[in-house]
mmCIF file of C-alpha atoms and ligand atoms in Angstrom:
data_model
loop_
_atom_site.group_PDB
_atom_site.id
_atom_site.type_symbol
_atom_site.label_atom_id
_atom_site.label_comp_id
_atom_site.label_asym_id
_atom_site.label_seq_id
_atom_site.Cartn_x
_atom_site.Cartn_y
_atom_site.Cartn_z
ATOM 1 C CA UNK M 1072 0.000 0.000 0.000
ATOM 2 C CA UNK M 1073 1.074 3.484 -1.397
ATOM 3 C CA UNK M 1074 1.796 5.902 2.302
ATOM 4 C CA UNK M 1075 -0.518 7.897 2.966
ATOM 5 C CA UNK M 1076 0.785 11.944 2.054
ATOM 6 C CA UNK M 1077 -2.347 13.521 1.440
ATOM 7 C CA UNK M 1078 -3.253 16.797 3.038
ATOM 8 C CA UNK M 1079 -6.605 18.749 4.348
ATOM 9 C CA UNK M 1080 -6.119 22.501 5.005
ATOM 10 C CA UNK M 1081 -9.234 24.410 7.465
ATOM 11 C CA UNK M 1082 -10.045 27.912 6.644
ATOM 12 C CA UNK M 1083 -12.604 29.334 8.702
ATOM 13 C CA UNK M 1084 -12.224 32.945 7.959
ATOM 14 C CA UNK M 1085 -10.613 33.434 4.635
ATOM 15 C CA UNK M 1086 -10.369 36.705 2.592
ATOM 16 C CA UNK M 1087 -10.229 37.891 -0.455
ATOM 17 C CA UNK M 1088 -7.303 40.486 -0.410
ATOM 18 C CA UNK M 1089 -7.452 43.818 -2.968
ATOM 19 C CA UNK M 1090 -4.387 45.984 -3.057
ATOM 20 C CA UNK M 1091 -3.849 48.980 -4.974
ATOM 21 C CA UNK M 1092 -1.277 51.431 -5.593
ATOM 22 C CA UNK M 1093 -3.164 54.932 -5.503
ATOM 23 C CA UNK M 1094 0.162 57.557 -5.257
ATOM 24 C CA UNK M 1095 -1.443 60.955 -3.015
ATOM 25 C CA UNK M 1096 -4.428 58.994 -2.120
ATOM 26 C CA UNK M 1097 -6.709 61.385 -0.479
ATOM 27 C CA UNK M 1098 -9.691 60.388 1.546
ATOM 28 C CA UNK M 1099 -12.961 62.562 0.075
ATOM 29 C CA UNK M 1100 -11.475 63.067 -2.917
ATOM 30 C CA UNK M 1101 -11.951 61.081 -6.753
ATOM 31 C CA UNK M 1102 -8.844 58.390 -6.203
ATOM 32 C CA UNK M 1103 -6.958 56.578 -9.005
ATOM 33 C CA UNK M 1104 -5.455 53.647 -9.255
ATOM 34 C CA UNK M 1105 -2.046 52.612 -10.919
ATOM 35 C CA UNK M 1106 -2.084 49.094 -10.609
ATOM 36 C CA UNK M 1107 -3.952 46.276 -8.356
ATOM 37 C CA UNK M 1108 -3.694 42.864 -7.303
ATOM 38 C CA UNK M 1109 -6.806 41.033 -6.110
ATOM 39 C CA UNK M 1110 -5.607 37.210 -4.489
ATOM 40 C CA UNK M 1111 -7.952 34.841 -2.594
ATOM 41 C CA UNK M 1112 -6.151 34.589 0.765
ATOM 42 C CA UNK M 1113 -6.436 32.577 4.176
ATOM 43 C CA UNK M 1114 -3.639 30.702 6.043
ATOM 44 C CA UNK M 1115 -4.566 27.288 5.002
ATOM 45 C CA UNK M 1116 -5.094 28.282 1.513
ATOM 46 C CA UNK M 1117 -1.564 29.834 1.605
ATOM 47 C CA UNK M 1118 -0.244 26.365 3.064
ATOM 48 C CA UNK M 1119 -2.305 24.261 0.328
ATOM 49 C CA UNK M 1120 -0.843 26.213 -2.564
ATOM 50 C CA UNK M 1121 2.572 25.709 -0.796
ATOM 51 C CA UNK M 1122 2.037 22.057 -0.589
ATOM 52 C CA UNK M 1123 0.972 21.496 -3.997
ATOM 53 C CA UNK M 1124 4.866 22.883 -5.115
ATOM 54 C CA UNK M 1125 5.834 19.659 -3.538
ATOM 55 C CA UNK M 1126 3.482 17.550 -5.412
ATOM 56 C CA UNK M 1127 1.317 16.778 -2.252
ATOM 57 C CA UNK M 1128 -2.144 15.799 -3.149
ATOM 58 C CA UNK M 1129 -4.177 18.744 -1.215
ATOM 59 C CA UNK M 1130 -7.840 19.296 -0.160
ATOM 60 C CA UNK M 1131 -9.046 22.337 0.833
ATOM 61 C CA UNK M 1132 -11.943 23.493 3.007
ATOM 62 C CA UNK M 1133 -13.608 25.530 5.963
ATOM 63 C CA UNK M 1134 -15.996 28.531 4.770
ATOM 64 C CA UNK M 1135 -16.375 30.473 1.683
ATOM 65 C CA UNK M 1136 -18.806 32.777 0.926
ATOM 66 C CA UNK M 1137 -21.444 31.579 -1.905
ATOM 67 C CA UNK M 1138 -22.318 35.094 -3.836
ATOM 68 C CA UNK M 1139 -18.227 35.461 -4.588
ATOM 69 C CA UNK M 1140 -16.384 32.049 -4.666
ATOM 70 C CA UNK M 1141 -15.643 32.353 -7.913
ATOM 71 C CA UNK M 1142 -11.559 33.755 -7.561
ATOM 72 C CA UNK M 1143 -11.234 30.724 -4.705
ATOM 73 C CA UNK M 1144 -12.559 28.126 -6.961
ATOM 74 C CA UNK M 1145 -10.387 29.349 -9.779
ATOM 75 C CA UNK M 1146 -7.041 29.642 -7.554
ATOM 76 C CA UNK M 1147 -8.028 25.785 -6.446
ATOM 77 C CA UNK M 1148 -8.675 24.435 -10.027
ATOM 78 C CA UNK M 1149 -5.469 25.983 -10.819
ATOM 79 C CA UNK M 1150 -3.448 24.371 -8.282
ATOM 80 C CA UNK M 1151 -4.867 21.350 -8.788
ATOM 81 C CA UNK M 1152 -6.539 21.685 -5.184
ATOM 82 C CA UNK M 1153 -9.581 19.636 -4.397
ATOM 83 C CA UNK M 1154 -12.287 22.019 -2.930
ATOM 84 C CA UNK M 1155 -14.384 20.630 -0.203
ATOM 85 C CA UNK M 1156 -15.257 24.470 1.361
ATOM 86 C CA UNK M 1157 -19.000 24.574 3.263
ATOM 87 C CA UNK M 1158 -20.308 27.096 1.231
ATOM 88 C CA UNK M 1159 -22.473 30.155 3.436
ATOM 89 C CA UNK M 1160 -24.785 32.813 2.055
ATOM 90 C CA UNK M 1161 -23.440 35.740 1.570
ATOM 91 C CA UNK M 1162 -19.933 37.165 0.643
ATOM 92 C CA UNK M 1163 -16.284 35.929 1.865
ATOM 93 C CA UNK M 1164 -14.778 39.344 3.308
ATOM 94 C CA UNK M 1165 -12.762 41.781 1.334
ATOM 95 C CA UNK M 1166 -10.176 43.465 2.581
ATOM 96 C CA UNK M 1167 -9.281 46.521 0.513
ATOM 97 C CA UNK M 1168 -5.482 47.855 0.915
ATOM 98 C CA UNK M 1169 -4.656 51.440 -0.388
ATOM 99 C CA UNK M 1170 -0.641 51.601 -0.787
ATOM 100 C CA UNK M 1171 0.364 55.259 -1.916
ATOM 101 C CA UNK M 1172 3.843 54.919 -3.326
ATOM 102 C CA UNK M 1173 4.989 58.363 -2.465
ATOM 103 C CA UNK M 1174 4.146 59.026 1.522
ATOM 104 C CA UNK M 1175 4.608 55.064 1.837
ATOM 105 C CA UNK M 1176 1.500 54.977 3.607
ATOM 106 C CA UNK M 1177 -1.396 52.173 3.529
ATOM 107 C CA UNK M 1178 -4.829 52.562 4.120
ATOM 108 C CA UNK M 1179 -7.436 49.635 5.258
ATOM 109 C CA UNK M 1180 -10.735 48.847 4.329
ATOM 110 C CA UNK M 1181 -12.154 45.824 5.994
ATOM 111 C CA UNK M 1182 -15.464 44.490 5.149
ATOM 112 C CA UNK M 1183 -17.422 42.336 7.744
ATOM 113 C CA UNK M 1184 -16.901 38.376 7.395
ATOM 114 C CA UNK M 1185 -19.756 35.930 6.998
ATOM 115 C CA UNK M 1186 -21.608 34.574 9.865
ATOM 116 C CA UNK M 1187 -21.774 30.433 9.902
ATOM 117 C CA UNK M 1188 -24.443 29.386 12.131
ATOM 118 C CA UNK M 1189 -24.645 26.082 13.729
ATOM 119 C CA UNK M 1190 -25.813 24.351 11.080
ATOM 120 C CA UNK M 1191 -22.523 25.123 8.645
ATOM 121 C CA UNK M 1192 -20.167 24.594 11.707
ATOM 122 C CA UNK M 1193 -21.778 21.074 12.007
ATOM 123 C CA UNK M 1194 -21.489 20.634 8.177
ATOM 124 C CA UNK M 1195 -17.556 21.539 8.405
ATOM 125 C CA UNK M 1196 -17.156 19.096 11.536
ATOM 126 C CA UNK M 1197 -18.701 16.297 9.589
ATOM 127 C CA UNK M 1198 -17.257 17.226 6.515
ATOM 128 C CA UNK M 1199 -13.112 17.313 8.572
ATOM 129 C CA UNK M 1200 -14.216 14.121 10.032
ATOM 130 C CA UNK M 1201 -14.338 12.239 6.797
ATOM 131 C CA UNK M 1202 -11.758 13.752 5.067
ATOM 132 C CA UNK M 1203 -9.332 12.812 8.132
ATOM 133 C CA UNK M 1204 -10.295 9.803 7.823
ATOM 134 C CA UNK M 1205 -8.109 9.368 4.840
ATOM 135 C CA UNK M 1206 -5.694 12.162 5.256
ATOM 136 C CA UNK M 1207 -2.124 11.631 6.924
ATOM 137 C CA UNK M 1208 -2.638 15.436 8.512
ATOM 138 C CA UNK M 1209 -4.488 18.186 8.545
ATOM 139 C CA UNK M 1210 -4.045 21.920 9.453
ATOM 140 C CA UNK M 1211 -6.275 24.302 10.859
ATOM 141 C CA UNK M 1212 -5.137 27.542 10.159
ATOM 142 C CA UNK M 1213 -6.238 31.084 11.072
ATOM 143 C CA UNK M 1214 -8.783 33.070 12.985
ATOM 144 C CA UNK M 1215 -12.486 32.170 13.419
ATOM 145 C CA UNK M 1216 -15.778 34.071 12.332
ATOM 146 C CA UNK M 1217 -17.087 35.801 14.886
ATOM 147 C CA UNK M 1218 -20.193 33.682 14.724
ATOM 148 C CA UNK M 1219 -17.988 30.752 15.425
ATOM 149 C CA UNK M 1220 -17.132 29.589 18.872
ATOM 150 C CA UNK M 1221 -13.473 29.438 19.867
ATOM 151 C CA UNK M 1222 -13.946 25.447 21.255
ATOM 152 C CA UNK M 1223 -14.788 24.128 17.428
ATOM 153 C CA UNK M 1224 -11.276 24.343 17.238
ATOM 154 C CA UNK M 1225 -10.896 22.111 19.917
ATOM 155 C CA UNK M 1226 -13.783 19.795 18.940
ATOM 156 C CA UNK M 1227 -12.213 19.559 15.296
ATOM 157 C CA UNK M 1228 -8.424 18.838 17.101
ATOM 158 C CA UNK M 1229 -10.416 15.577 18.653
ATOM 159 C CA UNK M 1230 -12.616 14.867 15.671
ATOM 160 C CA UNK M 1231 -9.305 14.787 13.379
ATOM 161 C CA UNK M 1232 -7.341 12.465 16.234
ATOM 162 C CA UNK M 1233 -10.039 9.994 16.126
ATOM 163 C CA UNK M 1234 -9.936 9.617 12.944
ATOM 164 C CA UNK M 1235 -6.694 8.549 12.985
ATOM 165 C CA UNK M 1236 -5.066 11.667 11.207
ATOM 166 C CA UNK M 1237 -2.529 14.042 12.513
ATOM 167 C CA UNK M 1238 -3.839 17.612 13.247
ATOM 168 C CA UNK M 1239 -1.724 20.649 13.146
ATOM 169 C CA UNK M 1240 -3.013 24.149 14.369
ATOM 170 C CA UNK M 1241 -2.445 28.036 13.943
ATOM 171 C CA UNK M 1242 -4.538 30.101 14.886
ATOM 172 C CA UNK M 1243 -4.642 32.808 17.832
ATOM 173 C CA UNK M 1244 -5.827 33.745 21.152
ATOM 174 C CA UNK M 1245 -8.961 31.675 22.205
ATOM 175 C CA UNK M 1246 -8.873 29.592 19.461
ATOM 176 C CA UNK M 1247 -5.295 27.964 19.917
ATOM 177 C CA UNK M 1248 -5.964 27.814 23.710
ATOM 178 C CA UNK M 1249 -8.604 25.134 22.652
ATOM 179 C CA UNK M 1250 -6.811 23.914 20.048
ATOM 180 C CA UNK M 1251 -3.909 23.401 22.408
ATOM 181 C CA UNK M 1252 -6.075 21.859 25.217
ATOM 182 C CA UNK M 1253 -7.145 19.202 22.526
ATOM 183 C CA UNK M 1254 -3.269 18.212 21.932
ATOM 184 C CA UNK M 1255 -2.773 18.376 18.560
ATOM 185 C CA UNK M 1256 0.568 16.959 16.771
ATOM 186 C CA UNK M 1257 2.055 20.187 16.250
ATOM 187 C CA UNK M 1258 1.247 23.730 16.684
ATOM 188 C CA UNK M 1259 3.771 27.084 15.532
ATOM 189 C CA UNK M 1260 3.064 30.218 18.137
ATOM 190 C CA UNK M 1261 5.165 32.915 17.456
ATOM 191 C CA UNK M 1262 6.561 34.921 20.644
ATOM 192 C CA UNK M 1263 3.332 37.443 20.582
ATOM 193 C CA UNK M 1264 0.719 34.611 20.694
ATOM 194 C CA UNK M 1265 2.550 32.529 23.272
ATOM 195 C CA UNK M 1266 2.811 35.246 25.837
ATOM 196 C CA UNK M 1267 -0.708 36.250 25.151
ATOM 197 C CA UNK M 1268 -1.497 32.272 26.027
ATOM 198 C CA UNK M 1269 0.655 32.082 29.081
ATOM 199 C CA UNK M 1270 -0.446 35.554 30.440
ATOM 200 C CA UNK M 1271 2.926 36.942 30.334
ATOM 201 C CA UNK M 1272 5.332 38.051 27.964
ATOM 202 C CA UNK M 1273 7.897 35.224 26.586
ATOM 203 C CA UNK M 1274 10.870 37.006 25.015
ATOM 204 C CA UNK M 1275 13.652 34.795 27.134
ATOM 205 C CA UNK M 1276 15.202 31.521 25.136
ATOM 206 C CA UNK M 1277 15.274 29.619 28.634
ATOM 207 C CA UNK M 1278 11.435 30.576 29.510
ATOM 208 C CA UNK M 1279 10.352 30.034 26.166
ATOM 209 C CA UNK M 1280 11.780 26.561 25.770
ATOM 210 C CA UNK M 1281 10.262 25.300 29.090
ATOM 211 C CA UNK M 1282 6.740 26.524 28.080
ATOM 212 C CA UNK M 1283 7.778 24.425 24.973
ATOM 213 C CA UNK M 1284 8.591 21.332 27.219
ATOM 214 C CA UNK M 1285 5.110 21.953 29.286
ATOM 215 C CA UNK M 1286 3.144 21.514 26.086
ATOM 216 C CA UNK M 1287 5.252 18.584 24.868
ATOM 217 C CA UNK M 1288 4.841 16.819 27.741
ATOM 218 C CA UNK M 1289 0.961 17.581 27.537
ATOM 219 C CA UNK M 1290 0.770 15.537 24.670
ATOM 220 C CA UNK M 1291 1.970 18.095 21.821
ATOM 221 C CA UNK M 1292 4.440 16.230 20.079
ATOM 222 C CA UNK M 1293 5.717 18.893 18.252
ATOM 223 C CA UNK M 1294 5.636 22.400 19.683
ATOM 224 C CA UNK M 1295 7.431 25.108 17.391
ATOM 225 C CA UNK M 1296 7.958 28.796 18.543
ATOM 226 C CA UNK M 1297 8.313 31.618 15.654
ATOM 227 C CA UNK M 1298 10.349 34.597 16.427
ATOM 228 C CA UNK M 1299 10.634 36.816 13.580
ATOM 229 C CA UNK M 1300 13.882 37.188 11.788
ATOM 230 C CA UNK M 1301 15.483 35.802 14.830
ATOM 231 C CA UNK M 1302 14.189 32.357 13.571
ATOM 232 C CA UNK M 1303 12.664 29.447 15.414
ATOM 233 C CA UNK M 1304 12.450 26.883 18.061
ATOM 234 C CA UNK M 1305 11.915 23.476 17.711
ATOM 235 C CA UNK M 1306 10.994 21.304 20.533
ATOM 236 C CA UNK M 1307 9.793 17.684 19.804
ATOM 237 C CA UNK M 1308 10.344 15.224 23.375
ATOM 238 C CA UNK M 1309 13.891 13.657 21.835
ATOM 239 C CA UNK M 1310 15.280 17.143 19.765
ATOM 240 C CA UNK M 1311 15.370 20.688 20.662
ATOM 241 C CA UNK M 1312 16.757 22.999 17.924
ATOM 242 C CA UNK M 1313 17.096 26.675 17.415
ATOM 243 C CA UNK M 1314 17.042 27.491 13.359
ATOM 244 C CA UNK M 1315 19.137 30.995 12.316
ATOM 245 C CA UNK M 1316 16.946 31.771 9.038
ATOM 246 C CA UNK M 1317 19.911 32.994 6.123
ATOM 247 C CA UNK M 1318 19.872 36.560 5.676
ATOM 248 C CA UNK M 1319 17.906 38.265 3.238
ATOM 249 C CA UNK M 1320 16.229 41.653 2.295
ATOM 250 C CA UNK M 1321 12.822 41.863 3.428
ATOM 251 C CA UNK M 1322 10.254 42.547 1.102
ATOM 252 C CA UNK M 1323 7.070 41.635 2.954
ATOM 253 C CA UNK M 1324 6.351 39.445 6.047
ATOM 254 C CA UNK M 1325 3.149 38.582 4.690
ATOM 255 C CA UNK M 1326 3.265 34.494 4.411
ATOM 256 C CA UNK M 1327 6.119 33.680 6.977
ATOM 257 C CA UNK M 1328 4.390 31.854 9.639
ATOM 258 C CA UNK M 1329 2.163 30.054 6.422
ATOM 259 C CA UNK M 1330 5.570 28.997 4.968
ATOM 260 C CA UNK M 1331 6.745 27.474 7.733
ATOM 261 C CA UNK M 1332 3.933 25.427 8.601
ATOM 262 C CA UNK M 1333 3.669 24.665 5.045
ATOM 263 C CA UNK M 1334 7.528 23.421 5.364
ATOM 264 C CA UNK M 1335 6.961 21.618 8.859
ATOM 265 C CA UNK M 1336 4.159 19.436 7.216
ATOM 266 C CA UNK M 1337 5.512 19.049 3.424
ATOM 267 C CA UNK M 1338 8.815 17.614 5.691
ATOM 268 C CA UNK M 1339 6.266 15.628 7.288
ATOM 269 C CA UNK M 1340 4.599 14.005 4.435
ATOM 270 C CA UNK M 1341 8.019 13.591 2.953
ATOM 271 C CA UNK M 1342 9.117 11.550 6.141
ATOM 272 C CA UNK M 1343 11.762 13.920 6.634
ATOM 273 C CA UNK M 1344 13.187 14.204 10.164
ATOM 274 C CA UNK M 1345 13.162 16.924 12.316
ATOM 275 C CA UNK M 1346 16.748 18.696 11.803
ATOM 276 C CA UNK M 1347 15.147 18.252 7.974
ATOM 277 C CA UNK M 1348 12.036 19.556 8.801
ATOM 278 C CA UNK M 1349 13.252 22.777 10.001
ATOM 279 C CA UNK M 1350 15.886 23.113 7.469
ATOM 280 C CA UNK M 1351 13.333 23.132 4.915
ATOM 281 C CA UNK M 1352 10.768 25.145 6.787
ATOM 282 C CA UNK M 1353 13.350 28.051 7.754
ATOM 283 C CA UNK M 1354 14.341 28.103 3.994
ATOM 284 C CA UNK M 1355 11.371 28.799 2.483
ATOM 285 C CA UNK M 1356 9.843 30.932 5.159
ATOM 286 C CA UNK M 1357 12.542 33.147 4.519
ATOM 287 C CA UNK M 1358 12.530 32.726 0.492
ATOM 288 C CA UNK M 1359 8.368 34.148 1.591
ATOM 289 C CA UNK M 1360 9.842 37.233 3.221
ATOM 290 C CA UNK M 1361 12.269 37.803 0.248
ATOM 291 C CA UNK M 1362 9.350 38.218 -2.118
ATOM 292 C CA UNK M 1363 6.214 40.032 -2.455
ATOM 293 C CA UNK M 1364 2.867 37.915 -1.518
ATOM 294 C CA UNK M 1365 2.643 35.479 0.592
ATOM 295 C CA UNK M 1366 2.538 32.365 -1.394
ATOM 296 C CA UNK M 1367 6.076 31.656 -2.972
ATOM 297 C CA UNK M 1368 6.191 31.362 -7.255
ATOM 298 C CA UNK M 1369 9.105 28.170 -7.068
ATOM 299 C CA UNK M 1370 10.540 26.393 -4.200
ATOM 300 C CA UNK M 1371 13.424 26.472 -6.117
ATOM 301 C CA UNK M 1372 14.060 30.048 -3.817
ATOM 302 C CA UNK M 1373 14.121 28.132 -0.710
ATOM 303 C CA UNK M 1374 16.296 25.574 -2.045
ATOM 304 C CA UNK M 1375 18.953 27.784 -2.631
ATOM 305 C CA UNK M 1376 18.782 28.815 0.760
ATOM 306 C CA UNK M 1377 18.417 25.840 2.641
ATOM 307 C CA UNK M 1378 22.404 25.699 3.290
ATOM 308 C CA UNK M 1379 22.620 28.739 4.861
ATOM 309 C CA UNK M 1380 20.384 27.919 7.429
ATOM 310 C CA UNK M 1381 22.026 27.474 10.987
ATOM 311 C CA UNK M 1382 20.548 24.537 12.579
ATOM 312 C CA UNK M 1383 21.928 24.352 16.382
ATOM 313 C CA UNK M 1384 20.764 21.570 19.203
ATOM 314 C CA UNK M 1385 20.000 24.403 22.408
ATOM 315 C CA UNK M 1386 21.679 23.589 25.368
ATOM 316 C CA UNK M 1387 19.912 24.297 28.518
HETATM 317 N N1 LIG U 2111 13.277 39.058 8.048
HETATM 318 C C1 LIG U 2111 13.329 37.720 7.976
HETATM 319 N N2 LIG U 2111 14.402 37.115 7.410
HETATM 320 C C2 LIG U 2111 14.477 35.769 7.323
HETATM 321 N N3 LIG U 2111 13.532 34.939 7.797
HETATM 322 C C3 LIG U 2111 12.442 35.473 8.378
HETATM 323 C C4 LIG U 2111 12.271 36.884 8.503
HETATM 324 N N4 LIG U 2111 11.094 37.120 9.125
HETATM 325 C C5 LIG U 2111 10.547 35.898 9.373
HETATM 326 N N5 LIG U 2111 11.350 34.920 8.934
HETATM 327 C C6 LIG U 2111 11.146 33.465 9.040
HETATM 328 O O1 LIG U 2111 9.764 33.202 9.094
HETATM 329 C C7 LIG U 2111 9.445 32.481 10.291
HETATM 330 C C8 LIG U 2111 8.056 32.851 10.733
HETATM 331 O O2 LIG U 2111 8.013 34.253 10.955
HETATM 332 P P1 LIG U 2111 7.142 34.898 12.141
HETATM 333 O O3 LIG U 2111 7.688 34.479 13.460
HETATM 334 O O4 LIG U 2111 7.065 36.354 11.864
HETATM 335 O O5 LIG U 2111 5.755 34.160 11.922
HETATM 336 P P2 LIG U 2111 4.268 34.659 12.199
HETATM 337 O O6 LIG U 2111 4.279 35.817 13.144
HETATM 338 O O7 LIG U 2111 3.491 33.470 12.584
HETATM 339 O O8 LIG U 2111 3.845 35.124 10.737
HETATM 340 P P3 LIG U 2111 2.394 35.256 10.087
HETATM 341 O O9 LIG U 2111 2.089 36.708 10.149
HETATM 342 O O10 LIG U 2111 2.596 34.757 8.683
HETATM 343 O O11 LIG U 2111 1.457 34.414 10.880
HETATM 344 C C9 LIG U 2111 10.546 32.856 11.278
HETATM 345 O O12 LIG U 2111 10.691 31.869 12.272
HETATM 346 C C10 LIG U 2111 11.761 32.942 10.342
HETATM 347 O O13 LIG U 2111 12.322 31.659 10.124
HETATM 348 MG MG1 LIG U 2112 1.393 33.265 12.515
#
């Protein structure tokens, strides 16, 4: 029998992202536009289009809007990812961004998101319970609906573990508390969302790893800590590694964390083992923050910089 490598990516709150140059935008006044880019957006959709570079056989879902699904359902056919999104009435949001090349400036317009109600969150639990069933992992990735409570992400955790799948989860606040409760396989923080779920900042190494050992030995069998351009930590019961990312010029953060998720669970899939895993994450988190967008155009980027990255065992 063929190993199971395939994939399922949760979305609850995607967006469908609209940026355009407009140089001395002025608020009240007529406004043009130089150029735009619209992209369908959402962490796991970021992390399925990474995982389809590697070949990984993907399926996609959460919510999506059903009066504009149309750019999602054209990004998926053209990835070749299966789309198994709970469709809602009404629109996915839009989030407008105004970038006026002269003052350097950026102005947001955030439309409201959709509202699931029970109904649709019991359609997505049903739905992520048969999909796990013949998935190797899957990711939940990014913040809720309002409408949604905090403790699906918990329930879905549980729902994914029973069926014999691994689950993986990044999210935020409430949302990865549950998540966390539910002991998932592996779950990224960065610094910001770990002190906001201990209840205290976490910006020392030796304080940071031990919250990382707490939530190992809880069950979390890989707990990985973002910090920026500082890099990562890597904490896994046998392994504890610090990753330097190589040094690059920044063009846009936007994508990091998604990248190295995207990394962690492509290394995965690929049976890859952890010094590996975080190799390959690092690189192409940091090929993400050398381009504009968040989804990368080759891996080839990362692979280039996958030497450079500093892989050290902490000692503590
Ligand atoms: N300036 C940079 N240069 C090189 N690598 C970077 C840089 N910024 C981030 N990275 C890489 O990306 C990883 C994830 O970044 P970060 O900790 O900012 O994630 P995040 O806050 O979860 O991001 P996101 O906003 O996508 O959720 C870092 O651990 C690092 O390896
Ligand atoms: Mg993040």
């Amino acid at each position: 029998m063929a190993t199971n490598n395939h994939i399922v990516t949760v979305t609850m709150n995607p967006a469908i992202d609209l940026a355009c140059s407009v140089p001395d935008f002025t608020a009240g006044k007529v406004n043009r536009v130089a150029s735009h880019q619209v992209d369908a957006a959402g962490k796991g959709i970021n992390i399925a289009v990474l995982l389809r570079k590697f070949g990984l056989p993907v399926t996609v879902t959460g919510f999506l809007g059903s009066d504009n699904a149309s750019i999602f359902e054209k990004k998926f056919k053209d990835e070749g990812i299966t789309d198994a999104f709970v469709r809602v009435p009404g629109e996915t949001r839009i989030g407008i961004k105004v970038l006026d090349p002269h003052t350097e400036s950026t102005t947001d317009i955030n439309f409201p998101g959709l509202s699931p109600d029970e109904v649709h969150v019991r359609e997505l639990t049903e739905r992520v319970a048969k999909l796990a069933a013949q998935a190797f992992m899957v990711v939940i990735g990014g913040s809720l609906p309002a409408t949604v409570s905090p403790d699906v992400v918990g329930e879905l955790v549980r729902v994914i573990k029973a069926q014999g799948a691994k689950a993986v989860i990044d999210t935020s606040g409430p949302a990865l508390f549950s998540g966390i409760e539910a002991a998932p396989w592996l779950v990224k923080p960065n610094d910001d969302e770990l002190s906001e779920l201990v209840g205290r900042p976490m910006n020392k190494l030796d304080d940071i790893v031990g919250q990382m050992r707490t939530m190992n030995r809880a069950g979390i069998a890989n707990v990985a800590v973002s910090l920026g351009a500082r890099g990562a930590v890597f904490v896994d019961g046998e392994e504890e590694l610090f990753a330097k990312p190589p040094k690059i010029e920044p063009v846009s953060t936007v994508g990091a964390g998604d990248a190295m998720i995207g990394g962690l669970v492509a290394g995965a899939a690929l049976g890859l083992g952890l010094k590996e895993r975080v190799r390959l994450a690092t690189s192409l988190s940091a090929a993400t923050v050398a381009q504009v967008g968040p989804s990368l155009k080759s891996i080839d980027a990362a692979r280039e910089l996958e030497e450079q990255v500093v892989v050290e065992t902490i000692s503590l």
